[in-house]
Amino acid sequence: MSLPVLAFIATLSIAPAQADLFDGPVDRLPVAERVALREGKIVVTGSEGQYVGKVLVTASPGVVWSVLTDYDNFYKFLPNVISSQVLETNGNRKVVEQISNRKILLVKVKSRVRTENTETNKQRIDFRLVEGDLQQLQGYWTIESVSVRPGAEPTQVLISQEVEAQPKSGTPKDIFYDIFKRAMGDNLKAIQKEVNQRTTESR
């Protein structure tokens, strides 16, 4: 048997294993993000109103979905949210109003946003601004099952949020971008905590 044929056979036998090793939702991310997520850290990237946030949790997709869609109780576990309620439901579409209160430069600022949220297969939530104290807000949440090693049963979930947000005219953009990016990280941390708590309670 010639060397080229041997090399081809070796490639066939190795390729599937390599695909398993490097094709998971976390494996496809840059090295720094993979390491941070596996250490339980929150990852938020992006700038100037376009951001991607991620967190890895040890939980079932069902528990994660229950947290992300618990609109009426966001005020109980999301920082700075003082009121949240579903105003309208039509199939997989829900209109949610959320009121937040945060301190900006030693001044308390209250803001209100009303969003349309479209849920798909308990894996994705698309949202867009209907009205409120922003010029633009749109994006989506996704949840993906993750195995700790190739071939193993999934025991973790990668939660991702992609957002595009812009302030209304007159708001200093640099300050808004900084606050919004930090708020994304704070919210993901709170979601991580709530998922962990519900997972513990369900055992």
Short mmCIF file of C-alpha atoms in Angstrom, two decimals:
data_model
loop_
_atom_site.label_atom_id
_atom_site.label_comp_id
_atom_site.label_asym_id
_atom_site.label_seq_id
_atom_site.Cartn_x
_atom_site.Cartn_y
_atom_site.Cartn_z
CA MET A 1 0.00 0.00 0.00
CA SER A 2 1.44 3.36 -1.02
CA LEU A 3 2.17 6.20 1.36
CA PRO A 4 -0.47 8.52 -0.17
CA VAL A 5 -3.15 5.88 0.40
CA LEU A 6 -2.01 5.36 4.00
CA ALA A 7 -2.12 9.10 4.57
CA PHE A 8 -5.66 9.27 3.16
CA ILE A 9 -6.85 6.46 5.44
CA ALA A 10 -5.25 8.16 8.43
CA THR A 11 -7.06 11.38 7.55
CA LEU A 12 -10.39 9.57 7.42
CA SER A 13 -9.86 8.02 10.82
CA ILE A 14 -8.77 11.25 12.51
CA ALA A 15 -11.17 13.77 10.96
CA PRO A 16 -14.35 12.72 12.84
CA ALA A 17 -12.60 12.91 16.21
CA GLN A 18 -11.21 16.35 15.39
CA ALA A 19 -14.68 17.51 14.35
CA ASP A 20 -16.08 16.34 17.68
CA LEU A 21 -13.30 18.06 19.58
CA PHE A 22 -13.60 21.48 17.97
CA ASP A 23 -17.20 21.86 16.85
CA GLY A 24 -19.04 22.60 20.13
CA PRO A 25 -20.62 26.01 20.81
CA VAL A 26 -17.81 26.92 23.22
CA ASP A 27 -15.02 25.27 21.20
CA ARG A 28 -15.71 27.56 18.25
CA LEU A 29 -15.04 30.70 20.31
CA PRO A 30 -11.67 32.47 20.61
CA VAL A 31 -9.32 30.92 23.17
CA ALA A 32 -9.58 33.76 25.70
CA GLU A 33 -13.38 33.58 25.67
CA ARG A 34 -13.37 29.77 26.03
CA VAL A 35 -11.09 29.95 29.05
CA ALA A 36 -13.08 32.74 30.71
CA LEU A 37 -16.43 30.99 30.20
CA ARG A 38 -15.15 27.68 31.55
CA GLU A 39 -13.92 29.53 34.63
CA GLY A 40 -17.47 30.77 35.21
CA LYS A 41 -16.79 34.33 34.07
CA ILE A 42 -19.04 36.61 32.06
CA VAL A 43 -17.83 37.62 28.59
CA VAL A 44 -19.09 40.82 26.94
CA THR A 45 -17.49 42.03 23.71
CA GLY A 46 -18.24 44.83 21.26
CA SER A 47 -18.42 48.62 21.26
CA GLU A 48 -20.44 51.66 20.21
CA GLY A 49 -23.82 50.07 20.83
CA GLN A 50 -23.21 46.63 19.34
CA TYR A 51 -22.43 43.94 21.90
CA VAL A 52 -22.34 40.19 22.41
CA GLY A 53 -22.57 38.75 25.91
CA LYS A 54 -22.05 35.12 26.95
CA VAL A 55 -22.13 32.99 30.07
CA LEU A 56 -21.77 29.22 30.57
CA VAL A 57 -23.92 27.54 33.21
CA THR A 58 -24.24 24.00 34.50
CA ALA A 59 -27.97 23.49 34.11
CA SER A 60 -30.64 22.07 31.83
CA PRO A 61 -31.93 24.06 28.85
CA GLY A 62 -35.37 23.98 30.50
CA VAL A 63 -34.17 25.82 33.59
CA VAL A 64 -32.33 28.40 31.51
CA TRP A 65 -35.40 28.97 29.34
CA SER A 66 -37.59 29.40 32.43
CA VAL A 67 -35.29 32.18 33.66
CA LEU A 68 -34.97 34.03 30.34
CA THR A 69 -38.76 34.02 29.83
CA ASP A 70 -39.77 34.85 33.41
CA TYR A 71 -40.66 38.38 32.29
CA ASP A 72 -43.06 39.17 35.15
CA ASN A 73 -40.37 38.40 37.73
CA PHE A 74 -37.34 40.10 36.20
CA TYR A 75 -37.50 42.71 38.95
CA LYS A 76 -36.80 39.98 41.51
CA PHE A 77 -33.39 39.00 40.15
CA LEU A 78 -32.17 41.51 37.53
CA PRO A 79 -30.23 44.47 38.96
CA ASN A 80 -31.82 47.93 38.73
CA VAL A 81 -35.13 46.55 37.39
CA ILE A 82 -37.96 47.80 39.60
CA SER A 83 -40.91 46.67 37.48
CA SER A 84 -41.47 44.16 34.68
CA GLN A 85 -44.69 42.82 33.25
CA VAL A 86 -46.15 41.13 30.20
CA LEU A 87 -48.64 43.52 28.60
CA GLU A 88 -49.71 41.40 25.66
CA THR A 89 -49.44 37.75 24.58
CA ASN A 90 -50.14 36.42 21.10
CA GLY A 91 -48.84 32.89 20.57
CA ASN A 92 -45.06 32.95 20.86
CA ARG A 93 -45.01 36.76 20.84
CA LYS A 94 -45.03 38.77 24.06
CA VAL A 95 -44.90 42.51 24.63
CA VAL A 96 -43.04 43.30 27.86
CA GLU A 97 -42.66 46.61 29.69
CA GLN A 98 -39.64 47.00 31.93
CA ILE A 99 -38.79 49.93 34.20
CA SER A 100 -35.29 50.40 35.57
CA ASN A 101 -33.80 52.76 38.12
CA ARG A 102 -30.03 53.30 38.19
CA LYS A 103 -27.59 55.87 39.46
CA ILE A 104 -25.66 57.80 36.80
CA LEU A 105 -23.07 60.33 37.96
CA LEU A 106 -24.68 60.40 41.45
CA VAL A 107 -28.10 61.07 39.93
CA LYS A 108 -30.89 58.48 39.95
CA VAL A 109 -32.32 57.98 36.48
CA LYS A 110 -35.51 56.03 35.75
CA SER A 111 -35.98 54.52 32.30
CA ARG A 112 -38.76 52.58 30.61
CA VAL A 113 -38.66 50.29 27.59
CA ARG A 114 -41.38 48.24 25.97
CA THR A 115 -40.17 45.36 23.82
CA GLU A 116 -41.70 42.75 21.55
CA ASN A 117 -40.24 39.33 22.32
CA THR A 118 -40.63 36.42 19.90
CA GLU A 119 -39.80 32.98 21.29
CA THR A 120 -38.64 30.16 19.01
CA ASN A 121 -38.41 26.46 19.95
CA LYS A 122 -37.26 27.24 23.50
CA GLN A 123 -33.86 28.06 22.01
CA ARG A 124 -34.04 31.67 20.85
CA ILE A 125 -35.75 34.92 21.83
CA ASP A 126 -35.72 37.82 19.37
CA PHE A 127 -36.53 41.23 20.83
CA ARG A 128 -37.06 44.71 19.46
CA LEU A 129 -38.02 48.06 20.90
CA VAL A 130 -41.67 49.04 20.58
CA GLU A 131 -41.37 52.27 22.54
CA GLY A 132 -39.43 53.74 25.42
CA ASP A 133 -36.41 55.77 26.49
CA LEU A 134 -34.04 54.55 23.77
CA GLN A 135 -33.64 55.37 20.11
CA GLN A 136 -32.93 51.76 19.17
CA LEU A 137 -32.88 48.37 20.88
CA GLN A 138 -32.93 45.04 19.13
CA GLY A 139 -31.24 41.69 19.34
CA TYR A 140 -31.72 38.13 20.47
CA TRP A 141 -30.95 35.50 23.10
CA THR A 142 -29.86 31.96 22.27
CA ILE A 143 -29.27 28.90 24.40
CA GLU A 144 -27.05 26.01 23.26
CA SER A 145 -26.36 22.71 25.00
CA VAL A 146 -22.69 22.02 25.78
CA SER A 147 -20.84 18.80 26.64
CA VAL A 148 -17.78 18.94 28.88
CA ARG A 149 -16.05 16.54 26.47
CA PRO A 150 -16.75 15.17 22.98
CA GLY A 151 -19.37 12.43 22.96
CA ALA A 152 -20.57 13.09 26.50
CA GLU A 153 -24.16 13.99 27.41
CA PRO A 154 -24.66 17.78 27.54
CA THR A 155 -24.63 19.09 31.11
CA GLN A 156 -24.05 22.79 30.45
CA VAL A 157 -25.76 25.57 28.53
CA LEU A 158 -24.15 28.48 26.73
CA ILE A 159 -26.35 31.57 27.08
CA SER A 160 -25.66 34.26 24.47
CA GLN A 161 -27.14 37.69 23.95
CA GLU A 162 -26.51 39.85 20.91
CA VAL A 163 -27.71 43.46 21.17
CA GLU A 164 -27.74 46.66 19.18
CA ALA A 165 -28.70 49.72 21.24
CA GLN A 166 -28.59 53.47 20.68
CA PRO A 167 -29.60 56.31 23.00
CA LYS A 168 -32.04 59.05 22.15
CA SER A 169 -30.74 62.35 20.83
CA GLY A 170 -29.11 64.48 23.54
CA THR A 171 -27.72 61.55 25.56
CA PRO A 172 -23.89 61.49 25.65
CA LYS A 173 -23.09 58.38 23.63
CA ASP A 174 -19.80 57.49 25.33
CA ILE A 175 -21.47 57.46 28.75
CA PHE A 176 -24.44 55.48 27.40
CA TYR A 177 -22.23 52.86 25.74
CA ASP A 178 -20.17 52.37 28.89
CA ILE A 179 -23.23 52.02 31.13
CA PHE A 180 -25.04 49.71 28.70
CA LYS A 181 -22.07 47.36 28.30
CA ARG A 182 -21.56 47.11 32.07
CA ALA A 183 -25.31 46.55 32.54
CA MET A 184 -25.18 43.61 30.10
CA GLY A 185 -22.47 42.01 32.20
CA ASP A 186 -24.39 42.64 35.42
CA ASN A 187 -27.56 41.14 33.94
CA LEU A 188 -25.75 38.02 32.73
CA LYS A 189 -24.19 37.59 36.16
CA ALA A 190 -27.64 37.85 37.74
CA ILE A 191 -29.06 35.35 35.25
CA GLN A 192 -26.21 32.96 36.01
CA LYS A 193 -26.98 33.22 39.72
CA GLU A 194 -30.73 32.70 39.20
CA VAL A 195 -30.14 29.67 36.96
CA ASN A 196 -27.81 28.14 39.55
CA GLN A 197 -30.35 28.75 42.30
CA ARG A 198 -33.24 27.20 40.38
CA THR A 199 -31.06 24.23 39.40
CA THR A 200 -30.19 23.62 43.06
CA GLU A 201 -33.84 23.92 44.10
CA SER A 202 -34.95 21.42 41.44
CA ARG A 203 -32.65 18.66 42.68
#
